[in-house]
Short mmCIF file of C-alpha atoms in Angstrom, two decimals:
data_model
loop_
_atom_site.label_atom_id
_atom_site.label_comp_id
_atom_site.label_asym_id
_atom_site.label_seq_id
_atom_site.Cartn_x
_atom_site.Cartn_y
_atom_site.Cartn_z
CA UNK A 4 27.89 15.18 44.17
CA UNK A 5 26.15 18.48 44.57
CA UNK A 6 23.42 19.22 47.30
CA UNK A 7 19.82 18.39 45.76
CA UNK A 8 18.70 21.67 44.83
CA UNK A 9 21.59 24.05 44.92
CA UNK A 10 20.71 25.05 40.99
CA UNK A 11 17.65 25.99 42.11
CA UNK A 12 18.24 27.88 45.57
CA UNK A 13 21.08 29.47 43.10
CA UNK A 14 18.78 30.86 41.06
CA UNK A 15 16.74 32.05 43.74
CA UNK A 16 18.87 34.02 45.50
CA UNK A 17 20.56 35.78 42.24
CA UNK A 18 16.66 37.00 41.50
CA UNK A 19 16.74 37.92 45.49
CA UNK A 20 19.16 39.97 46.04
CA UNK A 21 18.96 42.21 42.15
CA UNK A 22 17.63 45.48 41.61
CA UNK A 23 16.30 44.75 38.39
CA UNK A 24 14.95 41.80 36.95
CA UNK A 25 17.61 39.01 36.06
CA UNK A 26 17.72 36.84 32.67
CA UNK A 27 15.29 34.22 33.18
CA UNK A 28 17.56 31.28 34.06
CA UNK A 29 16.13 28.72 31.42
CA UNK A 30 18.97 26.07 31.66
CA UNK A 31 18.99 25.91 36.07
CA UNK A 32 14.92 25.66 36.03
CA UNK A 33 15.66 22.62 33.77
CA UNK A 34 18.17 21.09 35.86
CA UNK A 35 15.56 21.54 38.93
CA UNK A 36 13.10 19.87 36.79
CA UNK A 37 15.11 17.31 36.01
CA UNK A 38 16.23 17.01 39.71
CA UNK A 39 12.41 16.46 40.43
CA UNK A 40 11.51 14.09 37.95
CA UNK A 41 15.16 11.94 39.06
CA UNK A 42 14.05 12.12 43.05
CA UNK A 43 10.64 11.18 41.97
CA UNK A 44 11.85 7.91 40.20
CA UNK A 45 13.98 7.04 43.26
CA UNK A 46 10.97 7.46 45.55
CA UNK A 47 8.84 5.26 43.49
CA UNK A 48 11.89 3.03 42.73
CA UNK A 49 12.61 2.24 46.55
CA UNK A 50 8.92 1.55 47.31
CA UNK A 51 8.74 -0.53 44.07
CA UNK A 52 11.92 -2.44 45.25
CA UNK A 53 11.01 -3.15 49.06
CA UNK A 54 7.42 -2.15 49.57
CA UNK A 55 7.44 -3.80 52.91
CA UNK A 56 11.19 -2.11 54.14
CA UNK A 57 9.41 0.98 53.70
CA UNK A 58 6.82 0.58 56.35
CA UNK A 59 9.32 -1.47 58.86
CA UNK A 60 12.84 -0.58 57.91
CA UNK A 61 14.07 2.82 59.61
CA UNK A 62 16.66 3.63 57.04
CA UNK A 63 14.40 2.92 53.88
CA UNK A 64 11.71 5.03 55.10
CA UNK A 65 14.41 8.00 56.31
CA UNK A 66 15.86 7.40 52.46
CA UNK A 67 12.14 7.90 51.14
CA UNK A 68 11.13 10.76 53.16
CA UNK A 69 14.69 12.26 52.62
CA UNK A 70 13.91 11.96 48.87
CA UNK A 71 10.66 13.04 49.12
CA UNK A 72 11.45 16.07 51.14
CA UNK A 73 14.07 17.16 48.47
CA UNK A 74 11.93 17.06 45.65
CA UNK A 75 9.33 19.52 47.59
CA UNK A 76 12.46 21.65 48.25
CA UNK A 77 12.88 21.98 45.00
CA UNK A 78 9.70 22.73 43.68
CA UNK A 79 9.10 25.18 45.97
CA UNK A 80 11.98 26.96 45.42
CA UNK A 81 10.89 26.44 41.53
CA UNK A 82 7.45 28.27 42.45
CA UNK A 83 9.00 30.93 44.71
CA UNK A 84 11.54 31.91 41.76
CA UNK A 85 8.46 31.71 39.00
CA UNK A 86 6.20 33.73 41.56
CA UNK A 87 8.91 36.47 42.15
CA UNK A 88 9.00 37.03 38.55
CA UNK A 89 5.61 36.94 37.88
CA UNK A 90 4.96 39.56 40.55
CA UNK A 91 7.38 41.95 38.93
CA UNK A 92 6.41 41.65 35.38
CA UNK A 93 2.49 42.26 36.75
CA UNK A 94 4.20 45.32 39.21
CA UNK A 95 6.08 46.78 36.19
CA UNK A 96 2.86 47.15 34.56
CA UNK A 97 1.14 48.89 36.56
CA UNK A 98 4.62 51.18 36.84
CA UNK A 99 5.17 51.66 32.95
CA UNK A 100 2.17 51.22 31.28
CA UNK A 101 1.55 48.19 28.43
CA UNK A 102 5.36 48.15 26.59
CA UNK A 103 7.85 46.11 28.48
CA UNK A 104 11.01 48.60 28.78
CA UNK A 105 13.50 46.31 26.17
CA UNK A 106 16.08 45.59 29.27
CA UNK A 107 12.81 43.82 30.51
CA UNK A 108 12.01 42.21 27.75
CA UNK A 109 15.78 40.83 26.85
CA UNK A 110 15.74 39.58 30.18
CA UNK A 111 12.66 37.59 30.33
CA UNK A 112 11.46 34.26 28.65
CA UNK A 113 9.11 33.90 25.90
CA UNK A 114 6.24 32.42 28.39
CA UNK A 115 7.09 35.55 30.62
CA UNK A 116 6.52 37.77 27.58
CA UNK A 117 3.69 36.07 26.90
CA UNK A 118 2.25 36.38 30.36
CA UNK A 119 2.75 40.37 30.37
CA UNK A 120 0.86 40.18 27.55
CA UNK A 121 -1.86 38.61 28.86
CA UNK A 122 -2.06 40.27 31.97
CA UNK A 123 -2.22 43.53 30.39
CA UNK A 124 -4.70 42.85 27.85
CA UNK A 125 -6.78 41.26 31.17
CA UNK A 126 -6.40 45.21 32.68
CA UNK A 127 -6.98 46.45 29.82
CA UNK A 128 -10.08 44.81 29.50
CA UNK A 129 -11.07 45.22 33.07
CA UNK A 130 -10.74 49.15 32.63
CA UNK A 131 -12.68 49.29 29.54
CA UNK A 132 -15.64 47.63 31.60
CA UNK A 133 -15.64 49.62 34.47
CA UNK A 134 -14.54 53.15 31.84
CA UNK A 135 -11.73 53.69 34.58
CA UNK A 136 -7.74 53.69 34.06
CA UNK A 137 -6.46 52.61 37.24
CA UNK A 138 -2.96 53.13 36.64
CA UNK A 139 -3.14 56.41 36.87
CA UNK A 140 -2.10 58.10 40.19
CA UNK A 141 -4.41 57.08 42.92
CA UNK A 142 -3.52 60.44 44.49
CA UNK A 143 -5.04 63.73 42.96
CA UNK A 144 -2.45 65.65 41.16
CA UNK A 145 -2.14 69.49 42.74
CA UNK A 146 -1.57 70.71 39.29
CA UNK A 147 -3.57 70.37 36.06
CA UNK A 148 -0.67 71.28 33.64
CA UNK A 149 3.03 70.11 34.29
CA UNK A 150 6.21 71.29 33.17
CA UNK A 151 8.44 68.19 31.52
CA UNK A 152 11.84 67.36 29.95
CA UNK A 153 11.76 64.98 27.42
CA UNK A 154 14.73 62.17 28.17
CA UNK A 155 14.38 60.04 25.19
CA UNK A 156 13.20 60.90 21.52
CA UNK A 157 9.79 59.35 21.33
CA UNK A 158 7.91 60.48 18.36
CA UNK A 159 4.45 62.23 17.48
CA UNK A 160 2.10 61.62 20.34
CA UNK A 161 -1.48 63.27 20.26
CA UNK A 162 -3.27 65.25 23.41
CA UNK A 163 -6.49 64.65 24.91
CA UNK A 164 -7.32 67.64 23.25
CA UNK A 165 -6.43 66.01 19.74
CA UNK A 166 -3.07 68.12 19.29
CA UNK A 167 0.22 66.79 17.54
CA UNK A 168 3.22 67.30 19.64
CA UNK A 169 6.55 65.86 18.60
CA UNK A 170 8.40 64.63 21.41
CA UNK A 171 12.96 65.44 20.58
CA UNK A 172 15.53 64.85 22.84
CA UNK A 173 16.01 68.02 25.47
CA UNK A 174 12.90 70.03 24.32
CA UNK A 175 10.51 71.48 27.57
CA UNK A 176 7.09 71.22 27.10
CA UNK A 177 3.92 72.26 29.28
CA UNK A 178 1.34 69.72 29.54
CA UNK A 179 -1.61 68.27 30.77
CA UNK A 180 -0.90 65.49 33.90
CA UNK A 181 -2.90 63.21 31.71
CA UNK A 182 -1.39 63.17 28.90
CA UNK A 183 2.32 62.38 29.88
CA UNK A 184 1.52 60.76 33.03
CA UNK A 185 2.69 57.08 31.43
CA UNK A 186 5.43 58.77 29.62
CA UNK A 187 7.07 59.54 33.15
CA UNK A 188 6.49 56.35 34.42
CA UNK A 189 8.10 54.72 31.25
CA UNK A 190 11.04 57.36 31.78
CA UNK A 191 10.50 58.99 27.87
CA UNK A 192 9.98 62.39 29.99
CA UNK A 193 10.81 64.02 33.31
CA UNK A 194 8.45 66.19 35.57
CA UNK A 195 10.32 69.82 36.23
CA UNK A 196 9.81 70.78 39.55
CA UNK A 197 10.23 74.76 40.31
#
């Protein structure tokens, strides 16, 4: 028989050690939850069974706490693995803007979707209110206008000033800081640096 909780520790050090953001693991956090809800019944099944031997006997309350103690484990482990994930999704936000890149999006779950959904319609909302975007770079930019390579075709945007500008593959452009400042992050353009 396996240790209680390898699945989930598993699972928790795959999402540790990546650089990017691993495909949520939907069938191991099932197997943890099932772990739980198994220890769970034998906790309440031994003090069911010998309510008494639980209080007096050594070895039924070692086999209770021992239960007990791995069904914390692995909830725990469940919560650090959910929080880890949750933390990135809200980090990549503020990194990207509002569009999950879709290597992101592949690799998360439709309740982790759904979350960065609702966490950036929450921002968004907050920054209405206050008429502030606080993604944008906390620290002033030394230069109004920016030189920029676009990486990735990306279509018609429109300027602060209200200008079309088609965004191909290759093309240079010179720019206001505001207006491709989430493109960068996303990694549609580059900044040139002389």
């Amino acid at each position: 028989m396996a240790m209680y909780g390898a699945d989930a520790l598993e699972v928790l050090k795959e999402l540790s050690t990546a650089t990017r953001l691993p495909v949520y693991r939907a069938k191991s956090v099932s197997k943890a939850v099932d772990e739980v809800i198994h220890l769970h019944a034998e906790v309440l099944a031994i003090l069911r069974e010998r309510p008494e031997a639980a209080r007096n006997d050594a070895s039924v309350t070692a086999s209770v706490i021992f239960h007990h103690a791995a069904l914390l484990r692995n909830k725990r482990i469940m919560l650090a693995y959910h929080y880890h994930r949750m933390q990135y999704l809200q980090n990549l936000r503020w990194e990207v803007g509002a569009i999950l890149p879709p290597d992101v999006r592949e690799a998360t779950s439709a309740l982790e979707t759904g979350f960065f959904s609702a966490y950036d319609r929450l921002l968004g909302d907050y920054m209405t209110e206050v008429d502030l975007n606080l993604t944008e770079d906390l620290t002033p930019p030394k230069d109004l206008f920016i030189e920029v390579r676009v990486v990735q075709d990306a279509g018609t945007i429109i300027t602060e000033a209200g200008d079309e500008l088609t965004l191909t593959r290759n093309s240079t452009h010179y720019l206001r800081r505001s207006d491709v400042e989430h493109l960068i992050r996303q990694g549609v353009v580059e900044h040139i640096v002389h």
